[in-house]
């Protein structure tokens, strides 16, 4: 029986396709990477179906690429060697929300918007950490790529919020990790050997996650935006250090755009929240006092009357910060997320402006401060999708930004293939070898999202 028929036997006629017009959409993402071939798309509904597809792929040595929302912009879900795209969107159950233990156990097709609206309706005092990505992106895809959301500056990156998972290994075994592997409650991932790390940050190359427990957090009733600005990039590290010395903020990002003129400053946007109005008032006063003193005093200006449209944009969950970057028309938006140590932000800031100008772009920045230990520094580029020259310029700008990131001692986050190669070249060779041994052990036939994290 041919592969298509075998896949149909597993998931049924309606959830397999090898028709070019349907494969087209899976052969590209909305970033600047070139399209690539896909042979089949399969939409499983159960863990057993995932298992059967993986067993078939393993037997026939066909590549399998798991897909959530497909929005990393780095083509991580566009297969490098054809094969099956495993589109997880139909595994879309919220299996359990434990209010008292503050976690949600979900399937991998659950989007950020689905979890957010479910919590709003059924558990209004809880929230999850929501990235500023399109609402259709998945909670699982985001946690697996070490993403970050609107409460990450307070609670940490989203992969740190994973309590455990169920995963189908590339050889077909179904395995549970975290407290769910021992008892009925998915409330923690330890104290146990750190096995979830075998699937986090691996870009779907080590298995297919079919359930995941994610932490939930209190949702305060009151929130407000505070905006301070400076024009001195060298003050950024000190400003971040002071603002994060006190444990008072919920979200914290830096934003700047060369146009319009009034946005061409370095804005520190701080979201404070509180369960009581007095709590909010106290926090607002504290931040004003702190910023008054940064750099010897008088270096930051408080924005007294933030425009209501901006106020709303920043207070929305997720905030709409990066969307402002589309100046070029043609709908293309790309960014390489650099995870930088805080002391390197001024150098990256200046270099980023040079790179944008070199490729004829306007510089626009959004960087999120992660817990006060690092910054997700977005080198943002908007481009015209219909103009191949513009797309190529964007690829070059991304490459140059990635090189800058590594030169500054930072890490490239969610990197496309070229970026992964750069990271592997910079990496301790013994670490690369260890990664390859882990990969060989879990995926001896190298079927899972091949090409990713593979040394050239
Ligand atoms: C405008 C914009 C703003 C953004 N802002 C943010 C932001 O603030 N924070 C942030 O973190 N990200 C942001 N992103 C990046 C990205 O969209 C998100 O991180 C998103 O949540 C990724 O989830 P996804 O479902 O699209 O993942 P996918 O692209 O579908 O998958 C990501 C990786 O995980 C693997 N994978 C997916 N599902 C599984 C599974 N079940 N089992 C095993 N492997 C799997 C895939 O193979 C792939 O390698 C932004 C993107 C855009 C376009």
Short mmCIF file of C-alpha atoms in Angstrom, two decimals, residues 50-237:
data_model
loop_
_atom_site.label_atom_id
_atom_site.label_comp_id
_atom_site.label_asym_id
_atom_site.label_seq_id
_atom_site.Cartn_x
_atom_site.Cartn_y
_atom_site.Cartn_z
CA UNK A 50 0.38 10.31 16.30
CA UNK A 51 2.06 7.09 17.42
CA UNK A 52 0.89 5.19 14.33
CA UNK A 53 2.07 7.95 11.98
CA UNK A 54 5.47 8.08 13.69
CA UNK A 55 5.81 4.28 13.55
CA UNK A 56 5.00 4.32 9.84
CA UNK A 57 7.46 7.16 9.21
CA UNK A 58 10.14 5.34 11.17
CA UNK A 59 9.59 2.13 9.24
CA UNK A 60 9.68 3.91 5.88
CA UNK A 61 12.30 6.49 6.96
CA UNK A 62 10.10 9.44 6.05
CA UNK A 63 10.77 12.82 7.71
CA UNK A 64 8.12 14.11 10.15
CA UNK A 65 7.81 17.81 11.02
CA UNK A 66 5.48 18.73 13.90
CA UNK A 67 3.57 21.97 13.35
CA UNK A 68 1.66 24.09 15.86
CA UNK A 69 0.74 27.56 14.60
CA UNK A 70 3.78 27.78 12.30
CA UNK A 71 4.61 31.36 13.24
CA UNK A 72 8.25 31.40 14.34
CA UNK A 73 9.07 33.22 11.07
CA UNK A 74 12.20 31.03 10.88
CA UNK A 75 10.61 28.26 8.79
CA UNK A 76 11.11 25.77 11.63
CA UNK A 77 7.99 23.92 10.52
CA UNK A 78 8.79 23.91 6.82
CA UNK A 79 10.39 20.52 6.15
CA UNK A 80 13.97 20.50 4.95
CA UNK A 81 13.76 17.09 3.33
CA UNK A 82 10.10 16.79 2.40
CA UNK A 83 7.98 14.13 4.11
CA UNK A 84 5.05 14.53 6.49
CA UNK A 85 3.95 17.73 8.18
CA UNK A 86 2.15 16.69 11.35
CA UNK A 87 -0.31 19.53 11.87
CA UNK A 88 -1.38 19.29 15.52
CA UNK A 89 -4.28 21.78 15.41
CA UNK A 90 -7.00 19.16 15.74
CA UNK A 91 -5.63 17.95 19.05
CA UNK A 92 -7.31 20.88 20.70
CA UNK A 93 -8.63 19.83 24.11
CA UNK A 94 -8.07 21.64 27.35
CA UNK A 95 -7.93 18.47 29.41
CA UNK A 96 -7.80 19.95 32.88
CA UNK A 97 -7.41 23.25 34.65
CA UNK A 98 -6.48 22.92 38.29
CA UNK A 99 -7.32 26.30 39.79
CA UNK A 100 -5.81 25.64 43.21
CA UNK A 101 -2.62 24.09 41.79
CA UNK A 102 -2.52 26.75 39.06
CA UNK A 103 -1.87 24.69 35.93
CA UNK A 104 -3.58 23.79 32.67
CA UNK A 105 -3.10 20.42 30.99
CA UNK A 106 -3.62 20.95 27.28
CA UNK A 107 -3.20 19.27 23.91
CA UNK A 108 -0.72 20.71 21.41
CA UNK A 109 -3.31 22.27 19.11
CA UNK A 110 -4.57 24.68 21.78
CA UNK A 111 -3.89 28.21 20.61
CA UNK A 112 -2.98 31.13 22.82
CA UNK A 113 -6.39 32.70 22.14
CA UNK A 114 -8.25 29.48 23.04
CA UNK A 115 -6.52 29.15 26.40
CA UNK A 116 -6.89 32.85 27.12
CA UNK A 117 -10.64 32.91 26.41
CA UNK A 118 -11.22 29.63 28.30
CA UNK A 119 -9.51 31.03 31.38
CA UNK A 120 -11.36 34.33 31.09
CA UNK A 121 -14.67 32.47 31.10
CA UNK A 122 -14.01 29.69 33.62
CA UNK A 123 -11.08 30.86 35.78
CA UNK A 124 -11.07 34.66 35.62
CA UNK A 125 -8.58 35.00 38.47
CA UNK A 126 -5.90 33.10 36.53
CA UNK A 127 -3.86 33.85 33.42
CA UNK A 128 -1.13 32.26 31.36
CA UNK A 129 1.91 33.98 29.91
CA UNK A 130 0.77 35.15 26.45
CA UNK A 131 3.31 35.98 23.71
CA UNK A 132 2.83 38.94 21.45
CA UNK A 133 2.40 36.58 18.52
CA UNK A 134 -0.74 36.11 16.38
CA UNK A 135 -3.55 34.57 18.52
CA UNK A 136 -3.54 31.33 16.48
CA UNK A 137 -0.05 30.29 17.64
CA UNK A 138 0.01 27.34 20.01
CA UNK A 139 0.85 27.36 23.69
CA UNK A 140 2.89 24.18 23.19
CA UNK A 141 4.86 25.44 20.17
CA UNK A 142 5.73 28.57 22.12
CA UNK A 143 6.84 26.76 25.27
CA UNK A 144 8.92 24.32 23.21
CA UNK A 145 10.88 27.12 21.54
CA UNK A 146 11.56 28.86 24.88
CA UNK A 147 9.21 31.72 24.05
CA UNK A 148 8.16 34.48 26.39
CA UNK A 149 4.89 36.16 27.21
CA UNK A 150 3.39 39.22 28.82
CA UNK A 151 4.27 38.14 32.37
CA UNK A 152 7.72 36.72 31.56
CA UNK A 153 9.54 39.76 33.00
CA UNK A 154 7.94 38.83 36.30
CA UNK A 155 7.78 35.02 36.22
CA UNK A 156 10.33 33.80 33.66
CA UNK A 157 10.30 32.43 30.12
CA UNK A 158 7.45 30.18 29.06
CA UNK A 159 9.50 26.98 28.87
CA UNK A 160 10.26 27.47 32.58
CA UNK A 161 6.51 27.25 33.14
CA UNK A 162 6.25 23.70 31.81
CA UNK A 163 5.26 21.22 34.53
CA UNK A 164 5.58 18.15 32.35
CA UNK A 165 4.42 16.60 29.13
CA UNK A 166 3.36 13.51 27.24
CA UNK A 167 5.53 12.81 24.23
CA UNK A 168 5.61 10.31 21.39
CA UNK A 169 9.21 9.33 20.88
CA UNK A 170 10.56 9.03 17.32
CA UNK A 171 10.54 5.24 17.79
CA UNK A 172 6.86 5.27 18.76
CA UNK A 173 6.84 4.88 22.58
CA UNK A 174 4.48 7.17 24.48
CA UNK A 175 6.19 8.65 27.51
CA UNK A 176 5.03 10.98 30.33
CA UNK A 177 7.40 13.40 32.06
CA UNK A 178 7.06 15.40 35.27
CA UNK A 179 4.70 14.69 38.18
CA UNK A 180 2.16 13.30 35.65
CA UNK A 181 4.50 10.33 35.18
CA UNK A 182 4.09 9.36 38.85
CA UNK A 183 0.63 10.47 39.94
CA UNK A 184 -2.57 12.06 38.64
CA UNK A 185 -1.59 15.70 39.22
CA UNK A 186 0.52 17.61 36.66
CA UNK A 187 1.60 20.26 39.17
CA UNK A 188 5.41 20.15 38.87
CA UNK A 189 8.24 18.90 36.71
CA UNK A 190 10.57 17.97 39.54
CA UNK A 191 12.20 16.79 41.72
CA UNK A 192 13.13 14.40 38.92
CA UNK A 193 15.91 14.21 36.34
CA UNK A 194 15.26 17.07 33.92
CA UNK A 195 13.85 15.02 31.03
CA UNK A 196 11.51 17.72 29.60
CA UNK A 197 14.78 19.38 28.50
CA UNK A 198 15.12 16.62 25.90
CA UNK A 199 12.18 18.17 24.06
CA UNK A 200 12.47 21.90 24.84
CA UNK A 201 14.60 23.95 22.46
CA UNK A 202 15.01 21.00 20.06
CA UNK A 203 12.62 22.27 17.35
CA UNK A 204 10.64 19.05 17.14
CA UNK A 205 13.73 16.94 16.38
CA UNK A 206 13.39 14.59 19.36
CA UNK A 207 9.68 13.72 19.57
CA UNK A 208 6.09 14.91 19.30
CA UNK A 209 4.55 16.50 22.38
CA UNK A 210 0.93 15.39 22.70
CA UNK A 211 0.04 16.91 26.11
CA UNK A 212 1.64 19.63 28.15
CA UNK A 213 1.04 21.06 31.58
CA UNK A 214 1.66 24.80 31.78
CA UNK A 215 1.68 26.96 34.88
CA UNK A 216 -1.01 29.57 35.44
CA UNK A 217 -0.57 32.76 37.44
CA UNK A 218 -2.72 35.21 39.41
CA UNK A 219 -4.53 37.77 37.28
CA UNK A 220 -4.69 41.09 39.14
CA UNK A 221 -7.78 43.26 38.67
CA UNK A 222 -5.91 46.50 37.95
CA UNK A 223 -3.18 47.22 35.41
CA UNK A 224 -1.53 50.41 34.26
CA UNK A 225 1.21 51.53 31.84
CA UNK A 226 4.15 53.66 32.87
CA UNK A 227 6.38 55.07 30.14
CA UNK A 228 9.79 56.70 30.68
CA UNK A 229 12.18 57.74 27.96
CA UNK A 230 15.80 58.66 27.43
CA UNK A 231 17.93 59.29 24.35
CA UNK A 232 21.06 57.77 25.78
CA UNK A 233 21.43 54.08 24.85
CA UNK A 234 24.31 53.75 27.30
CA UNK A 235 21.82 54.26 30.15
CA UNK A 236 19.80 51.17 29.19
CA UNK A 237 21.61 48.64 31.42
#
